[in-house]
């Protein structure tokens, strides 16, 4: 009987050894990719994750900000651990000293350190309150928010903001912006954050001084900006629209006699007296009347009451505030938007305006 040699066994052993070595090298390489980029660094970095953001987008941002070594390795481990189906939107505090597994655990099991809150351009207080409530901050109260913003005298931090003196509302002062609100914040702190941003924007852009050069007080500038925000179809129109309303107030003609005649001011008045059950504000005035048929006694109706509205009517963005602080010089007193081009069409007289209405709007 022929003896079997050890060759085949040695061959199998060598192949196994080679495969094991390759696996070990692969595992070592992957393990290296999962280690902290800078193990001794403790700088805190805020990672904001938005609703609907994919694991790939998160991985790419983590790598770009020096929080993980390799985006693909993060995605593979995140997929294994189920991060893609359990992630909560919000802001998370991370450091380059955390390894990939620790980052995934933080995102997977921890609550966000902050939540994203957007104040939309042109929103009124009720809409902002609804948006804030939808964020789900544990210490936020919608009732308190509306109570403080509609009655600044009741706001605990009123003394910190001189602009609130003698005001009956914070309408127009809640600056449109995306805020990352710490989950520990209460209603007062949230309002503080938004007011601080308004004050900063106003100061950084020297808006009050510009407004005063145009015979407008700070508050009149904000009122004008809030009207411009609701009237303009795009930012390009805002300076001219501001100039038209400046003319209507400062240089009235025999036709206009000091009336601003702004549809959004009447819409604001109507929605205040008839709050929409569905929460949808700013229904077009033409759907239920005109400035000469509804809210006739309401001081916000600028068809029936001369001059500026008692308060702003919405939250103006920076473009609207800049336009109001420095209105464009114009001879126009009336305007409309050409729906075909988005261009502003102005007129000096009501007769010319009616011709423009017939030309651009009545097809």
Tab-separated table of C-alpha atoms in Angstrom:
chain	number	residue	atom	x	y	z
A	1	UNK	CA	0.000	0.000	0.000
A	2	UNK	CA	1.323	3.359	-1.041
A	3	UNK	CA	1.893	5.921	1.737
A	4	UNK	CA	0.125	9.260	1.342
A	5	UNK	CA	2.413	12.244	1.438
A	6	UNK	CA	1.982	15.419	3.479
A	7	UNK	CA	1.952	17.675	0.419
A	8	UNK	CA	-1.825	18.175	0.167
A	9	UNK	CA	-2.118	18.894	3.887
A	10	UNK	CA	0.680	21.393	3.723
A	11	UNK	CA	-0.942	23.037	0.710
A	12	UNK	CA	-4.277	23.343	2.549
A	13	UNK	CA	-2.498	24.720	5.600
A	14	UNK	CA	-0.644	27.288	3.526
A	15	UNK	CA	-3.816	28.405	1.708
A	16	UNK	CA	-5.630	28.695	5.033
A	17	UNK	CA	-2.749	30.664	6.469
A	18	UNK	CA	-2.726	33.020	3.488
A	19	UNK	CA	-6.498	33.544	3.698
A	20	UNK	CA	-6.282	34.144	7.427
A	21	UNK	CA	-3.480	36.636	6.843
A	22	UNK	CA	-5.509	38.453	4.192
A	23	UNK	CA	-8.531	38.603	6.496
A	24	UNK	CA	-6.358	39.814	9.336
A	25	UNK	CA	-4.874	42.533	7.140
A	26	UNK	CA	-8.341	43.571	5.977
A	27	UNK	CA	-9.664	43.651	9.521
A	28	UNK	CA	-6.621	45.614	10.704
A	29	UNK	CA	-7.088	48.105	7.876
A	30	UNK	CA	-10.816	48.475	8.627
A	31	UNK	CA	-10.117	48.791	12.332
A	32	UNK	CA	-7.636	51.574	11.582
A	33	UNK	CA	-10.271	53.379	9.543
A	34	UNK	CA	-12.652	53.195	12.510
A	35	UNK	CA	-10.226	54.684	15.028
A	36	UNK	CA	-10.418	58.371	16.034
A	37	UNK	CA	-8.826	60.776	13.523
A	38	UNK	CA	-7.180	62.645	16.415
A	39	UNK	CA	-7.442	60.558	19.559
A	40	UNK	CA	-6.205	63.258	21.942
A	41	UNK	CA	-8.250	66.125	20.526
A	42	UNK	CA	-11.307	67.152	22.567
A	43	UNK	CA	-12.611	70.123	20.559
A	44	UNK	CA	-16.401	70.067	20.518
A	45	UNK	CA	-17.946	70.080	17.051
A	46	UNK	CA	-21.685	70.415	16.456
A	47	UNK	CA	-23.064	68.139	13.756
A	48	UNK	CA	-26.497	69.172	12.494
A	49	UNK	CA	-28.597	66.395	10.984
A	50	UNK	CA	-31.677	67.464	9.065
A	51	UNK	CA	-34.885	65.528	8.496
A	52	UNK	CA	-34.499	63.119	5.591
A	53	UNK	CA	-30.704	63.345	5.468
A	54	UNK	CA	-29.112	60.098	4.264
A	55	UNK	CA	-26.376	58.089	5.972
A	56	UNK	CA	-24.124	58.845	2.999
A	57	UNK	CA	-24.601	62.597	3.438
A	58	UNK	CA	-23.858	62.304	7.146
A	59	UNK	CA	-20.765	60.156	6.499
A	60	UNK	CA	-19.405	62.628	3.943
A	61	UNK	CA	-19.889	65.535	6.342
A	62	UNK	CA	-18.243	63.636	9.192
A	63	UNK	CA	-15.189	62.946	7.061
A	64	UNK	CA	-15.076	66.520	5.739
A	65	UNK	CA	-15.106	67.884	9.289
A	66	UNK	CA	-12.395	65.535	10.514
A	67	UNK	CA	-14.619	63.408	12.738
A	68	UNK	CA	-14.101	60.074	10.948
A	69	UNK	CA	-11.218	58.768	8.861
A	70	UNK	CA	-13.272	57.181	6.116
A	71	UNK	CA	-16.863	57.863	5.065
A	72	UNK	CA	-17.345	54.417	3.487
A	73	UNK	CA	-16.210	52.603	6.632
A	74	UNK	CA	-18.642	54.730	8.669
A	75	UNK	CA	-21.501	53.886	6.286
A	76	UNK	CA	-20.782	50.136	6.467
A	77	UNK	CA	-20.751	50.076	10.274
A	78	UNK	CA	-23.757	52.418	10.453
A	79	UNK	CA	-25.723	50.084	8.162
A	80	UNK	CA	-24.856	47.065	10.320
A	81	UNK	CA	-26.003	48.880	13.468
A	82	UNK	CA	-29.234	50.157	11.890
A	83	UNK	CA	-28.414	53.857	12.130
A	84	UNK	CA	-30.090	54.630	8.816
A	85	UNK	CA	-33.549	53.798	10.203
A	86	UNK	CA	-33.261	55.084	13.785
A	87	UNK	CA	-31.574	58.465	13.419
A	88	UNK	CA	-33.163	61.556	14.993
A	89	UNK	CA	-32.750	64.949	13.341
A	90	UNK	CA	-31.037	67.605	15.435
A	91	UNK	CA	-27.623	68.834	16.551
A	92	UNK	CA	-25.126	66.467	18.151
A	93	UNK	CA	-21.922	67.445	19.941
A	94	UNK	CA	-18.979	65.267	18.823
A	95	UNK	CA	-15.181	65.369	19.087
A	96	UNK	CA	-12.340	64.141	16.828
A	97	UNK	CA	-11.257	61.934	19.750
A	98	UNK	CA	-14.329	59.716	19.402
A	99	UNK	CA	-14.003	56.525	17.370
A	100	UNK	CA	-16.556	55.589	14.742
A	101	UNK	CA	-18.355	53.167	17.043
A	102	UNK	CA	-18.736	55.876	19.693
A	103	UNK	CA	-20.075	58.355	17.158
A	104	UNK	CA	-22.631	55.858	15.891
A	105	UNK	CA	-23.666	55.047	19.470
A	106	UNK	CA	-24.127	58.771	20.153
A	107	UNK	CA	-26.268	59.236	17.053
A	108	UNK	CA	-28.134	55.992	17.562
A	109	UNK	CA	-28.916	56.027	21.262
A	110	UNK	CA	-28.508	59.605	22.427
A	111	UNK	CA	-30.922	62.497	22.234
A	112	UNK	CA	-29.773	65.439	20.087
A	113	UNK	CA	-28.044	68.202	22.032
A	114	UNK	CA	-30.017	70.729	20.001
A	115	UNK	CA	-32.863	70.833	17.510
A	116	UNK	CA	-33.216	72.726	14.261
A	117	UNK	CA	-35.845	75.469	14.248
A	118	UNK	CA	-36.655	77.600	11.206
A	119	UNK	CA	-38.359	80.989	11.376
A	120	UNK	CA	-39.739	81.441	7.859
A	121	UNK	CA	-39.585	84.717	5.948
A	122	UNK	CA	-42.852	86.618	6.317
A	123	UNK	CA	-44.394	84.470	9.046
A	124	UNK	CA	-46.560	86.049	11.725
A	125	UNK	CA	-46.329	85.186	15.428
A	126	UNK	CA	-48.946	82.430	15.338
A	127	UNK	CA	-47.149	80.661	12.507
A	128	UNK	CA	-43.802	80.930	14.268
A	129	UNK	CA	-45.377	79.529	17.445
A	130	UNK	CA	-46.765	76.565	15.503
A	131	UNK	CA	-43.361	75.884	13.947
A	132	UNK	CA	-41.653	76.104	17.330
A	133	UNK	CA	-44.139	73.701	18.910
A	134	UNK	CA	-43.544	71.203	16.094
A	135	UNK	CA	-39.818	71.035	16.962
A	136	UNK	CA	-40.668	69.073	20.103
A	137	UNK	CA	-38.455	70.813	22.665
A	138	UNK	CA	-39.329	69.409	26.099
A	139	UNK	CA	-39.292	72.776	27.915
A	140	UNK	CA	-41.102	74.837	25.257
A	141	UNK	CA	-44.658	76.075	25.758
A	142	UNK	CA	-46.612	77.408	22.795
A	143	UNK	CA	-49.012	79.238	25.118
A	144	UNK	CA	-46.130	80.968	26.906
A	145	UNK	CA	-44.511	81.825	23.573
A	146	UNK	CA	-47.648	83.570	22.311
A	147	UNK	CA	-48.269	85.232	25.663
A	148	UNK	CA	-44.757	86.701	25.800
A	149	UNK	CA	-44.516	87.704	22.133
A	150	UNK	CA	-47.981	89.269	22.027
A	151	UNK	CA	-47.549	90.967	25.410
A	152	UNK	CA	-43.893	92.043	25.779
A	153	UNK	CA	-44.651	93.515	29.219
A	154	UNK	CA	-45.131	89.936	30.421
A	155	UNK	CA	-41.830	88.726	28.956
A	156	UNK	CA	-39.437	87.964	31.843
A	157	UNK	CA	-36.366	89.181	29.919
A	158	UNK	CA	-37.918	92.390	28.599
A	159	UNK	CA	-35.332	94.565	30.383
A	160	UNK	CA	-32.561	93.042	28.233
A	161	UNK	CA	-34.088	94.495	25.055
A	162	UNK	CA	-34.663	98.280	24.971
A	163	UNK	CA	-36.446	97.887	21.639
A	164	UNK	CA	-39.345	96.256	23.521
A	165	UNK	CA	-40.060	99.393	25.535
A	166	UNK	CA	-43.573	100.687	24.827
A	167	UNK	CA	-44.256	97.952	22.261
A	168	UNK	CA	-47.515	96.012	22.292
A	169	UNK	CA	-46.119	93.062	20.332
A	170	UNK	CA	-42.904	91.358	19.187
A	171	UNK	CA	-44.373	90.988	15.700
A	172	UNK	CA	-41.605	91.698	13.190
A	173	UNK	CA	-38.778	91.208	15.708
A	174	UNK	CA	-38.387	87.430	15.383
A	175	UNK	CA	-35.742	87.281	12.704
A	176	UNK	CA	-36.110	84.651	9.946
A	177	UNK	CA	-33.240	82.236	10.362
A	178	UNK	CA	-32.410	78.591	11.022
A	179	UNK	CA	-31.635	78.223	14.721
A	180	UNK	CA	-30.096	75.293	16.546
A	181	UNK	CA	-31.888	75.407	19.879
A	182	UNK	CA	-30.363	73.445	22.786
A	183	UNK	CA	-32.851	70.866	24.039
A	184	UNK	CA	-32.444	72.281	27.547
A	185	UNK	CA	-33.805	75.697	26.515
A	186	UNK	CA	-37.145	76.911	27.803
A	187	UNK	CA	-39.503	79.322	26.060
A	188	UNK	CA	-37.830	82.469	27.400
A	189	UNK	CA	-34.372	81.307	26.303
A	190	UNK	CA	-35.693	80.438	22.852
A	191	UNK	CA	-37.182	83.922	22.416
A	192	UNK	CA	-33.926	85.435	23.707
A	193	UNK	CA	-31.993	83.534	21.039
A	194	UNK	CA	-34.202	84.895	18.258
A	195	UNK	CA	-34.252	88.469	19.555
A	196	UNK	CA	-30.463	88.400	19.953
A	197	UNK	CA	-30.158	87.462	16.293
A	198	UNK	CA	-32.434	90.325	15.234
A	199	UNK	CA	-30.393	92.832	17.258
A	200	UNK	CA	-27.155	91.443	15.789
A	201	UNK	CA	-28.408	91.641	12.205
A	202	UNK	CA	-29.701	95.165	12.754
A	203	UNK	CA	-26.372	96.294	14.222
A	204	UNK	CA	-24.112	94.477	11.752
A	205	UNK	CA	-25.903	96.112	8.818
A	206	UNK	CA	-26.207	99.587	10.359
A	207	UNK	CA	-29.932	99.538	9.623
A	208	UNK	CA	-31.144	102.027	12.224
A	209	UNK	CA	-28.780	104.802	11.084
A	210	UNK	CA	-29.772	104.249	7.448
A	211	UNK	CA	-33.456	104.382	8.349
A	212	UNK	CA	-33.006	107.632	10.257
A	213	UNK	CA	-31.339	109.138	7.190
A	214	UNK	CA	-34.600	108.395	5.377
A	215	UNK	CA	-36.795	109.977	8.056
A	216	UNK	CA	-37.835	106.628	9.499
A	217	UNK	CA	-37.600	105.528	13.112
A	218	UNK	CA	-36.316	102.068	13.923
A	219	UNK	CA	-39.842	100.756	14.456
A	220	UNK	CA	-41.203	102.392	11.293
A	221	UNK	CA	-38.393	100.708	9.370
A	222	UNK	CA	-39.434	97.316	10.750
A	223	UNK	CA	-43.104	97.971	9.935
A	224	UNK	CA	-42.195	98.970	6.381
A	225	UNK	CA	-39.939	95.925	6.012
A	226	UNK	CA	-42.730	93.625	7.186
A	227	UNK	CA	-45.085	95.019	4.535
A	228	UNK	CA	-42.410	94.805	1.838
A	229	UNK	CA	-41.775	91.176	2.830
A	230	UNK	CA	-45.401	90.237	2.207
A	231	UNK	CA	-45.769	92.334	-0.958
A	232	UNK	CA	-42.605	91.414	-2.858
A	233	UNK	CA	-42.477	88.437	-5.191
A	234	UNK	CA	-38.675	88.404	-5.041
A	235	UNK	CA	-35.798	90.232	-3.366
A	236	UNK	CA	-35.063	92.317	-6.460
A	237	UNK	CA	-38.410	94.096	-6.096
A	238	UNK	CA	-37.967	95.038	-2.446
A	239	UNK	CA	-36.076	98.367	-2.675
A	240	UNK	CA	-38.553	99.786	-5.195
A	241	UNK	CA	-41.593	98.583	-3.235
A	242	UNK	CA	-40.083	100.157	-0.121
A	243	UNK	CA	-39.599	103.376	-2.099
A	244	UNK	CA	-43.241	103.335	-3.209
A	245	UNK	CA	-44.513	102.959	0.353
A	246	UNK	CA	-42.072	105.644	1.490
A	247	UNK	CA	-43.632	107.963	-1.118
A	248	UNK	CA	-47.142	107.071	0.002
A	249	UNK	CA	-46.321	108.013	3.587
A	250	UNK	CA	-43.836	110.868	3.169
A	251	UNK	CA	-44.890	112.442	-0.146
A	252	UNK	CA	-48.592	111.658	-0.636
A	253	UNK	CA	-50.362	112.913	-3.753
A	254	UNK	CA	-53.873	114.278	-4.074
A	255	UNK	CA	-54.880	110.750	-5.075
A	256	UNK	CA	-53.214	108.773	-2.315
A	257	UNK	CA	-53.622	111.314	0.553
A	258	UNK	CA	-51.568	109.237	3.001
A	259	UNK	CA	-53.173	105.807	2.545
A	260	UNK	CA	-50.743	102.918	1.995
A	261	UNK	CA	-53.491	100.724	0.491
A	262	UNK	CA	-51.620	97.457	1.084
A	263	UNK	CA	-53.521	94.163	0.712
A	264	UNK	CA	-51.304	92.211	3.184
A	265	UNK	CA	-52.169	94.674	5.963
A	266	UNK	CA	-55.854	93.870	5.487
A	267	UNK	CA	-55.089	90.146	5.316
A	268	UNK	CA	-53.254	90.499	8.626
A	269	UNK	CA	-56.238	92.284	10.155
A	270	UNK	CA	-58.705	89.703	8.844
A	271	UNK	CA	-56.685	86.717	10.048
A	272	UNK	CA	-56.265	88.331	13.458
A	273	UNK	CA	-60.020	88.734	13.848
A	274	UNK	CA	-60.826	85.436	12.116
A	275	UNK	CA	-58.009	82.990	12.968
A	276	UNK	CA	-57.976	80.238	10.311
A	277	UNK	CA	-58.986	76.894	11.790
A	278	UNK	CA	-56.509	75.089	9.532
A	279	UNK	CA	-53.611	77.317	10.601
A	280	UNK	CA	-53.109	78.617	7.051
A	281	UNK	CA	-52.664	82.361	7.235
A	282	UNK	CA	-52.341	84.931	4.455
A	283	UNK	CA	-55.299	83.855	2.345
A	284	UNK	CA	-55.424	86.227	-0.653
A	285	UNK	CA	-57.619	89.233	0.113
A	286	UNK	CA	-59.333	88.943	-3.269
A	287	UNK	CA	-60.812	85.618	-2.123
A	288	UNK	CA	-63.056	87.256	0.468
A	289	UNK	CA	-63.288	90.974	-0.269
A	290	UNK	CA	-61.176	94.098	-0.550
A	291	UNK	CA	-59.716	96.812	1.612
A	292	UNK	CA	-62.916	98.782	1.110
A	293	UNK	CA	-65.259	95.972	2.177
A	294	UNK	CA	-63.672	94.086	5.113
A	295	UNK	CA	-62.075	95.115	8.425
A	296	UNK	CA	-63.072	98.718	7.844
A	297	UNK	CA	-62.582	99.791	11.463
A	298	UNK	CA	-59.397	97.814	12.002
A	299	UNK	CA	-56.340	100.125	12.302
A	300	UNK	CA	-54.325	97.606	10.260
A	301	UNK	CA	-56.533	98.285	7.222
A	302	UNK	CA	-54.348	100.742	5.317
A	303	UNK	CA	-57.084	101.405	2.773
A	304	UNK	CA	-59.159	103.017	5.521
A	305	UNK	CA	-56.502	104.264	7.969
A	306	UNK	CA	-53.629	106.547	6.996
A	307	UNK	CA	-49.971	105.970	7.785
A	308	UNK	CA	-48.133	102.971	9.190
A	309	UNK	CA	-49.831	100.004	10.809
A	310	UNK	CA	-49.756	99.884	14.640
A	311	UNK	CA	-47.166	97.057	14.545
A	312	UNK	CA	-45.294	95.121	11.874
A	313	UNK	CA	-47.373	92.442	10.168
A	314	UNK	CA	-44.724	89.745	9.613
A	315	UNK	CA	-41.091	88.790	10.207
A	316	UNK	CA	-38.987	90.518	7.537
A	317	UNK	CA	-35.755	88.970	6.301
A	318	UNK	CA	-32.487	90.838	5.791
A	319	UNK	CA	-33.303	91.835	2.190
A	320	UNK	CA	-36.588	93.405	3.304
A	321	UNK	CA	-34.942	95.182	6.248
A	322	UNK	CA	-32.207	96.606	3.996
A	323	UNK	CA	-34.811	97.777	1.497
A	324	UNK	CA	-36.852	99.470	4.226
A	325	UNK	CA	-33.792	101.108	5.801
A	326	UNK	CA	-32.757	102.580	2.447
A	327	UNK	CA	-35.764	102.720	0.087
A	328	UNK	CA	-35.066	103.238	-3.599
A	329	UNK	CA	-35.886	106.638	-5.034
A	330	UNK	CA	-38.850	106.317	-7.366
A	331	UNK	CA	-41.682	108.358	-8.830
A	332	UNK	CA	-44.111	105.445	-8.502
A	333	UNK	CA	-47.098	105.239	-6.150
A	334	UNK	CA	-48.650	102.016	-7.457
A	335	UNK	CA	-47.245	98.666	-8.526
A	336	UNK	CA	-47.998	95.131	-9.616
A	337	UNK	CA	-45.960	92.077	-10.593
A	338	UNK	CA	-45.963	90.831	-14.167
A	339	UNK	CA	-46.811	87.134	-13.698
A	340	UNK	CA	-45.006	86.230	-16.928
A	341	UNK	CA	-41.631	87.716	-15.988
A	342	UNK	CA	-41.748	88.438	-12.258
A	343	UNK	CA	-40.836	92.059	-12.997
A	344	UNK	CA	-42.265	94.927	-10.969
A	345	UNK	CA	-44.491	97.238	-12.990
A	346	UNK	CA	-44.879	100.673	-11.413
A	347	UNK	CA	-47.174	103.603	-12.105
A	348	UNK	CA	-47.333	107.236	-11.015
A	349	UNK	CA	-51.117	107.555	-11.116
A	350	UNK	CA	-54.077	105.315	-10.421
A	351	UNK	CA	-55.209	105.667	-14.055
A	352	UNK	CA	-51.832	104.396	-15.282
A	353	UNK	CA	-51.961	101.586	-12.721
A	354	UNK	CA	-55.355	100.482	-14.032
A	355	UNK	CA	-53.902	100.352	-17.539
A	356	UNK	CA	-51.134	98.097	-16.219
A	357	UNK	CA	-53.709	95.879	-14.491
A	358	UNK	CA	-55.563	95.477	-17.791
A	359	UNK	CA	-52.333	94.791	-19.692
A	360	UNK	CA	-50.609	92.382	-17.321
A	361	UNK	CA	-53.285	90.786	-15.141
A	362	UNK	CA	-56.527	90.639	-17.119
A	363	UNK	CA	-55.874	88.183	-19.903
